[in-house]
Amino acid sequence: MTVALVTGANRGIGREVARQLAEKDYDVIVSARDEDKAREAAEAVGGRPLALDVSDADSIERAAAQLTEDPGRLDVLVNNAGVGTDWGVSGTDPDFEAIQAALDTNFFGAFRLTVALLPLLRQSEHPRVVSVSSGMGGVAEMGGWSPGYRVSKAALNAMTRILSTELADEGVLVNSACPGFVATDMGNQFGAQKPVEDGAAGIVWLATLPDNGPTGGFFRDGEPVAF
Ligand SMILES: NC(=O)c1ccc[n+]([C@@H]2O[C@H](COP(=O)([O-])OP(=O)(O)OC[C@H]3O[C@@H](n4cnc5c(N)ncnc54)[C@H](OP(=O)(O)O)[C@@H]3O)[C@@H](O)[C@H]2O)c1
């Protein structure tokens, strides 16, 4: 069975990605920073729970050790866990603690976890890494405000480029996805309308790419977007 780990899978887009992967018969590790929430979501979507706080290096180390023991393999990693810590804050008057908090989860969390799981991913015949980024992190068309969120997602996209390049010869496909403006707890604050099923679908597409699929890309709904 193909094993997939989804971070921040207790609610929102992560939970829906986990549900869609389980529906495709993936063995889905449903992770959340709260153990009870991981268990509840895993039961609901048909996966297995894992406690994992991506902003905590010890938690990442424990999770990697646990996965190495059982199930002992990993084919797909979906770095979905994310926070917005400085919505609407001006770049001319930044809150540096909020920027650090965004980086800790959205960038360092995903980077540290990906590296910790590389030994397992490298053993897979079809390894895939998908990082859930945002159009707000695209530098080419970047606007103002929310500097912590924007910079953390731009850094996440840089991680995608770096790792996809270095792992290309090993067949590890590494991509970033923007889910669009999705009606979750995060998106609802701003009136998002896109159904969570549709936001998750583009991520699941990248998680289930064939071996000749793209790597080092940034996609929304299966279409390339500017980094
Ligand atoms: N919704 C949108 O319009 C939109 C647009 C572009 C990009 N995105 C990105 O899509 C991803 C999912 O967002 P969403 O809309 O589903 O948001 P959400 O409903 O707020 O869910 C965020 C998820 O991330 C988890 N999380 C936060 N910090 C974590 C940590 N340190 N360790 C593990 N899990 C953590 C949350 O867990 P708790 O329940 O414990 O807080 C929750 O499960 C994020 O990366 C977000 O930046 C969303």
XYZ file of C-alpha atoms in Angstrom, residues 29-203:
175
model
C -1.222 9.093 8.251
C -3.518 11.818 9.559
C -1.328 14.093 11.653
C -2.273 16.985 13.921
C -0.546 18.812 16.726
C -3.328 17.756 19.101
C -3.352 13.972 19.561
C -7.112 13.754 20.209
C -7.859 15.789 17.088
C -5.574 13.545 15.055
C -7.460 10.498 16.333
C -10.881 11.988 15.605
C -9.898 13.033 12.069
C -8.197 9.701 11.340
C -11.350 7.832 12.326
C -13.473 10.144 10.177
C -11.375 9.904 7.004
C -10.194 6.319 7.369
C -6.531 6.840 8.172
C -4.226 6.399 11.123
C -3.455 9.163 13.609
C -0.114 10.747 14.418
C 0.657 13.567 16.847
C 2.902 16.055 15.063
C 3.559 19.723 15.741
C 5.688 20.886 12.836
C 6.920 23.957 14.723
C 8.522 21.683 17.336
C 11.791 19.993 16.264
C 11.433 17.314 18.972
C 7.940 16.464 17.775
C 9.286 16.073 14.221
C 12.077 13.803 15.454
C 9.604 11.655 17.411
C 7.222 11.431 14.449
C 10.018 10.440 12.053
C 11.197 7.731 14.464
C 7.653 6.443 14.870
C 7.030 6.320 11.117
C 10.355 4.569 10.564
C 9.198 1.854 12.954
C 5.592 1.661 11.741
C 4.682 1.562 8.855
C 8.398 1.715 7.978
C 7.786 3.429 4.664
C 6.606 6.731 3.245
C 5.706 7.506 -0.344
C 3.965 10.870 -0.118
C 4.481 13.856 2.164
C 1.964 16.708 2.093
C 3.266 19.752 3.982
C -0.123 21.350 4.598
C 0.090 22.738 8.159
C 0.082 26.512 8.015
C -0.691 29.638 9.990
C -1.422 33.269 9.216
C 0.073 35.373 11.976
C 0.061 38.900 10.571
C -2.923 39.320 8.242
C -3.136 42.910 7.041
C -0.064 44.053 8.947
C 1.962 46.589 7.002
C 5.439 45.805 5.802
C 6.319 49.345 6.885
C 5.452 48.501 10.493
C 6.169 44.771 10.768
C 5.560 42.564 13.782
C 8.800 40.585 13.810
C 7.567 38.065 16.372
C 4.600 37.303 14.119
C 6.918 36.955 11.119
C 9.069 34.518 13.102
C 5.976 32.517 14.118
C 4.852 32.253 10.490
C 8.322 31.113 9.448
C 8.518 28.579 12.295
C 5.451 26.670 11.076
C 5.106 27.446 7.374
C 8.780 27.266 6.419
C 11.035 25.743 9.082
C 8.352 23.192 10.014
C 7.918 21.961 6.454
C 11.657 22.047 5.674
C 12.689 20.253 8.870
C 10.003 17.607 8.447
C 10.829 16.984 4.790
C 14.512 16.498 5.573
C 13.716 14.250 8.554
C 11.575 12.035 6.316
C 13.939 11.925 3.344
C 15.492 8.594 4.361
C 12.016 7.003 4.168
C 10.987 8.879 1.012
C 14.204 7.839 -0.733
C 13.258 4.197 -0.210
C 9.954 4.712 -2.010
C 9.654 3.797 -5.684
C 7.452 6.840 -6.381
C 8.248 9.511 -3.785
C 6.262 12.768 -3.842
C 6.510 15.923 -1.726
C 3.775 18.541 -1.972
C 3.997 21.783 -0.010
C 0.842 23.810 0.373
C 1.914 27.335 -0.396
C -0.104 30.383 -1.443
C -0.296 32.836 -4.289
C 0.543 35.383 -1.580
C 4.036 33.827 -1.520
C 4.671 34.304 -5.235
C 7.443 36.903 -5.515
C 6.803 37.696 -9.197
C 3.373 39.200 -8.475
C 3.774 39.929 -4.769
C 1.793 42.781 -3.246
C 1.901 44.436 0.161
C 0.805 43.602 3.716
C 0.934 40.325 5.709
C 4.746 40.159 5.386
C 5.199 37.142 7.668
C 2.736 34.988 5.765
C 4.059 36.128 2.388
C 7.739 35.618 3.246
C 7.099 32.226 4.855
C 5.326 30.939 1.733
C 7.973 32.434 -0.571
C 10.586 30.591 1.497
C 8.533 27.401 1.252
C 8.505 27.794 -2.522
C 12.279 28.251 -2.453
C 12.532 24.964 -0.552
C 10.550 23.310 -3.341
C 13.017 24.623 -5.941
C 16.106 23.635 -3.945
C 14.966 20.116 -3.050
C 13.420 19.375 -6.448
C 16.733 20.236 -8.086
C 18.848 18.214 -5.690
C 16.515 15.189 -5.712
C 15.701 15.142 -9.440
C 18.101 12.295 -10.180
C 16.480 10.176 -7.474
C 12.961 10.505 -8.863
C 11.587 12.467 -5.912
C 8.958 14.837 -7.354
C 8.794 18.001 -5.220
C 6.178 20.666 -5.937
C 4.321 23.584 -4.368
C 0.562 24.044 -4.586
C -1.698 27.024 -4.077
C -5.167 25.752 -3.143
C -6.896 28.993 -4.180
C -9.108 31.059 -1.886
C -10.756 28.230 0.058
C -13.647 28.308 2.528
C -11.871 26.965 5.630
C -11.345 28.543 9.049
C -8.458 30.449 7.445
C -10.288 31.529 4.292
C -13.683 32.199 5.892
C -12.287 35.217 7.758
C -11.979 36.881 4.358
C -15.120 35.540 2.662
C -13.504 32.717 0.674
C -15.976 30.788 -1.506
C -13.993 27.936 -3.047
C -15.195 24.563 -1.722
C -12.578 22.680 0.270
C -12.986 19.649 -2.021
C -11.836 21.743 -4.999
C -8.934 23.325 -3.086
C -7.723 19.893 -2.017
C -8.025 18.355 -5.487
C -5.020 20.231 -6.926
C -2.899 19.077 -3.992
